[in-house]
PDB file of C-alpha atoms in Angstrom:
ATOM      1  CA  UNK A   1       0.000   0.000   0.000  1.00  0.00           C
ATOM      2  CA  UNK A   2       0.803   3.537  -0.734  1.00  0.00           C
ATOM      3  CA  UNK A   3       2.134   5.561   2.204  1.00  0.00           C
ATOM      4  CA  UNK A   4      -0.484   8.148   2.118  1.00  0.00           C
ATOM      5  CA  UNK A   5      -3.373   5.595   2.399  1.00  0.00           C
ATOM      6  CA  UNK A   6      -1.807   3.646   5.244  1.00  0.00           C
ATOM      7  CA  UNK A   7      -1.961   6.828   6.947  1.00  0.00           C
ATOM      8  CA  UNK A   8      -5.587   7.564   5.971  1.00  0.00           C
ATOM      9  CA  UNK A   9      -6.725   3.724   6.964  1.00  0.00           C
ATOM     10  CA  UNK A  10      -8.966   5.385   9.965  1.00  0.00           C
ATOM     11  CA  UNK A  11     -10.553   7.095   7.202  1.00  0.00           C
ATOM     12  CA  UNK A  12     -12.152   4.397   7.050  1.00  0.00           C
ATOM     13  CA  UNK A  13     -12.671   3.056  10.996  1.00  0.00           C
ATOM     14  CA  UNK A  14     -16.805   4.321  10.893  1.00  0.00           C
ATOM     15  CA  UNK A  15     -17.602   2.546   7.814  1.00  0.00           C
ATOM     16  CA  UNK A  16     -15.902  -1.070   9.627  1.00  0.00           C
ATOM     17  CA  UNK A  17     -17.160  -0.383  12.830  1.00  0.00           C
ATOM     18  CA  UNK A  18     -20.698   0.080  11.192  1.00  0.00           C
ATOM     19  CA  UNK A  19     -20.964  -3.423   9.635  1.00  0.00           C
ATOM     20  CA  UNK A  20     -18.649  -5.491  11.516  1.00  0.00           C
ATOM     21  CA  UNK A  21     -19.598  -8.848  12.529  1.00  0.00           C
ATOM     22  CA  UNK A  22     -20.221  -8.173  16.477  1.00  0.00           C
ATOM     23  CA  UNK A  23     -19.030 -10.498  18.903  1.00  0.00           C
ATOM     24  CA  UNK A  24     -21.276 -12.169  20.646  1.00  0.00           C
ATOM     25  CA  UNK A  25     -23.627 -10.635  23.539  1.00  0.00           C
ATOM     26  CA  UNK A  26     -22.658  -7.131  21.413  1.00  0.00           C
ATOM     27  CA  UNK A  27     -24.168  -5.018  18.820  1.00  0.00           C
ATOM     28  CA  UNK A  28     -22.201  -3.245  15.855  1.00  0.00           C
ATOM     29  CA  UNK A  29     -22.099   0.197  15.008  1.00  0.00           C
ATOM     30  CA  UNK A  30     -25.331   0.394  12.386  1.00  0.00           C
ATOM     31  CA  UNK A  31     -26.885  -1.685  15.342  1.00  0.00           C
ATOM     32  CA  UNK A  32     -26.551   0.699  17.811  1.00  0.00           C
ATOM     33  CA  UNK A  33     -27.137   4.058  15.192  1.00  0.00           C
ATOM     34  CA  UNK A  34     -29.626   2.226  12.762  1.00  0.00           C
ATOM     35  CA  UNK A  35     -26.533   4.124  10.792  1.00  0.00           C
ATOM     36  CA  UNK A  36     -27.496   7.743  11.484  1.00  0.00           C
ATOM     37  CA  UNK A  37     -23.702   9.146  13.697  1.00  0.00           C
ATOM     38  CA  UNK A  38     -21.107  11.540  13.345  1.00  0.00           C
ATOM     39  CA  UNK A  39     -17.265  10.621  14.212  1.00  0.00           C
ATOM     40  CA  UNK A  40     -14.975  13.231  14.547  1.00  0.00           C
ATOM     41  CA  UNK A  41     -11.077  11.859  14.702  1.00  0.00           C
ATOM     42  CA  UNK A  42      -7.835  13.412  14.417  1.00  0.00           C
ATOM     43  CA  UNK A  43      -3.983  12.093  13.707  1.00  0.00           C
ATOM     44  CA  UNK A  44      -1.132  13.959  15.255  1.00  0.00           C
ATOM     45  CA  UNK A  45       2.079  13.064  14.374  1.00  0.00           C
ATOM     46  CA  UNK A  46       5.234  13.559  15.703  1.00  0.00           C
ATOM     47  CA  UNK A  47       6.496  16.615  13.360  1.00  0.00           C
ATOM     48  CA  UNK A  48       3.624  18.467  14.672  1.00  0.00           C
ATOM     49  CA  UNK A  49       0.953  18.321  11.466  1.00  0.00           C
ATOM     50  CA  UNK A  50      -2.354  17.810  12.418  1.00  0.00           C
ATOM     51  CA  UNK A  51      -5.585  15.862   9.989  1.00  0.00           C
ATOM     52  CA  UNK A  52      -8.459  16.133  11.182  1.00  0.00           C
ATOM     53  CA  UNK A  53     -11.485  13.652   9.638  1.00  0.00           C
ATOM     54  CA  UNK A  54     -15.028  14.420  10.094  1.00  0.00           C
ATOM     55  CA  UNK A  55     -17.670  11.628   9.342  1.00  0.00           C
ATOM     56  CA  UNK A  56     -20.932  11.639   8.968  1.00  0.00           C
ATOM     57  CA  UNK A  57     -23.444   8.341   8.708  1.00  0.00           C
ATOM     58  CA  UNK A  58     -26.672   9.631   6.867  1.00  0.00           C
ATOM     59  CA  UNK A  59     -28.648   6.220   7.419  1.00  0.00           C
ATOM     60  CA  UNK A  60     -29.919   4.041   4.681  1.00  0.00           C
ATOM     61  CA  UNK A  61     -31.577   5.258   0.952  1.00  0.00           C
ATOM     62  CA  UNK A  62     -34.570   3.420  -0.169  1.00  0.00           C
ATOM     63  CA  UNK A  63     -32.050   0.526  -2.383  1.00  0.00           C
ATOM     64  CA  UNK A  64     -30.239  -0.306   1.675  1.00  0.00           C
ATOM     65  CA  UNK A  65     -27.355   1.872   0.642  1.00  0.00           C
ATOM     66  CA  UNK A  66     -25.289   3.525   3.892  1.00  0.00           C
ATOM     67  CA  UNK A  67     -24.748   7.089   2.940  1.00  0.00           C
ATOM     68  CA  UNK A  68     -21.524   8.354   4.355  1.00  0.00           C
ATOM     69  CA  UNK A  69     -19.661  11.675   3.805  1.00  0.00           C
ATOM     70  CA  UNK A  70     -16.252  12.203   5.136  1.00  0.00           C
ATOM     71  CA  UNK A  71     -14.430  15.910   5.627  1.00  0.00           C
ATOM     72  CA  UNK A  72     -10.918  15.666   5.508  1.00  0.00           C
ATOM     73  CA  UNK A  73      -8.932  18.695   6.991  1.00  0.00           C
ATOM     74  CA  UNK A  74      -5.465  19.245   8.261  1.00  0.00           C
ATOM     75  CA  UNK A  75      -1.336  18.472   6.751  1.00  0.00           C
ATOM     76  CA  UNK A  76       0.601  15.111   6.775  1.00  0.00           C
ATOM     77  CA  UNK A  77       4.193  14.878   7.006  1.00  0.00           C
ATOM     78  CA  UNK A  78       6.013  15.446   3.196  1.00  0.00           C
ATOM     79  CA  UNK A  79       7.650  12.487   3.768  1.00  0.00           C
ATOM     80  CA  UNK A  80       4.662  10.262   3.305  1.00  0.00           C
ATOM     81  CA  UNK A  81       4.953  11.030  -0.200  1.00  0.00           C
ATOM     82  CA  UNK A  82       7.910   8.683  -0.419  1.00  0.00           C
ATOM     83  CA  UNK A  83       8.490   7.046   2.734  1.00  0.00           C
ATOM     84  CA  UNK A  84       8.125   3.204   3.464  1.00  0.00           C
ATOM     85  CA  UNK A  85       6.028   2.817   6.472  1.00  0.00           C
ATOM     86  CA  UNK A  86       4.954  -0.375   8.290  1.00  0.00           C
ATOM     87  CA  UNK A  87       1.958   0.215  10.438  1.00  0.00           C
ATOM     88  CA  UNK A  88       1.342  -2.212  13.407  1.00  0.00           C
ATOM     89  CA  UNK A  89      -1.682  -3.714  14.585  1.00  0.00           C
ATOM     90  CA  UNK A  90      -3.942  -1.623  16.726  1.00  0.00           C
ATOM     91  CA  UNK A  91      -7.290  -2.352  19.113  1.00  0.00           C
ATOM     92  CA  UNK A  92     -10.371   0.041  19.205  1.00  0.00           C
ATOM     93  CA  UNK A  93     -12.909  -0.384  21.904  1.00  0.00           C
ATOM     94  CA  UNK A  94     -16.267   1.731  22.114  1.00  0.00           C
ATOM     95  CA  UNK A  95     -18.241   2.043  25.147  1.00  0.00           C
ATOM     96  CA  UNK A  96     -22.078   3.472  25.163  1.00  0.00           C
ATOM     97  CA  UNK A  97     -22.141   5.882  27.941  1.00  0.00           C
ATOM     98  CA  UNK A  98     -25.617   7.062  27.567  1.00  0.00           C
ATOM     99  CA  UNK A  99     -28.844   7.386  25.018  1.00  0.00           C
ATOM    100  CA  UNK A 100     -26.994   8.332  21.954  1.00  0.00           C
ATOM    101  CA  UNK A 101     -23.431   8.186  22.963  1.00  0.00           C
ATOM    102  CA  UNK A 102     -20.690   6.267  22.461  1.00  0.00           C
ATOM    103  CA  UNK A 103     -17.279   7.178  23.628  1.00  0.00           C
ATOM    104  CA  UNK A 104     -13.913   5.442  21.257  1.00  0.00           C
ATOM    105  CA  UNK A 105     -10.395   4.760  21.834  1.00  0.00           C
ATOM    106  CA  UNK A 106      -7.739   2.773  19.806  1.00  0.00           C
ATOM    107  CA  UNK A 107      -4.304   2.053  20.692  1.00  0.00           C
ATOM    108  CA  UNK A 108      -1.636   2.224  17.843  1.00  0.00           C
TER     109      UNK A 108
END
C-alpha cells in the first residue's frame, strides 16, 4: 500500500465499525445508530501536522445503501509522499455511555 493511504486507513474506521460482525452478547455500530452518527477523529504526528477527519453516517436510501460523507482537513508529514512505512496492529474499543453516545479509543 501507498504511504499516504496507510496513513488515511482510519478514514475508514466508521464505515468497519458500522458493519462489523459483532461479537457475541454485542451489537455493531449500524446496530446501535440504525446508521445515522457523526465521528470526529484526528492524527497527530510527531512533526507536529495535524488531519483532522469528520464523518458523517446519513442512514440508509430506499435501495439499503449507507450514505456516508467524510471531511478531511489538516497536513501530513512530506515524507509520506515517499516514505516506506509499516503500520502495526492496533485495538479500538467503544463504550455506550448514555442514550446516543458512544465514547472510542484505539491504541496504535
Amino acid at each position: 500500500w501507498p504511504p499516504m493511504i496507510r496513513v488515511l486507513a482510519s478514514t475508514f474506521t466508521p464505515i468497519y465499525w458500522s458493519v462489523a460482525n459483532p461479537a457475541p452478547g454485542t451489537a455493531n455500530g449500524f446496530s446501535l445508530t440504525k446508521g445515522v452518527f457523526r465521528q470526529e477523529s484526528q492524527v497527530e504526528f510527531a512533526t507536529g501536522e495535524v488531519l483532522r477527519m469528520t464523518h458523517v453516517s446519513r442512514g440508509v436510501d430506499a435501495e439499503g445503501v449507507l450514505l456516508f460523507d467524510i471531511v478531511i482537513n489538516g497536513n501530513v508529514p512530506r515524507i509520506l509522499a515517499s516514505a516506506d512505512i509499516t503500520v502495526k496492529d492496533f485495538s479500538e474499543r467503544y463504550i455506550q455511555t448514555g442514550p446516543g453516545q458512544l465514547y472510542g479509543w484505539s491504541n496504535q
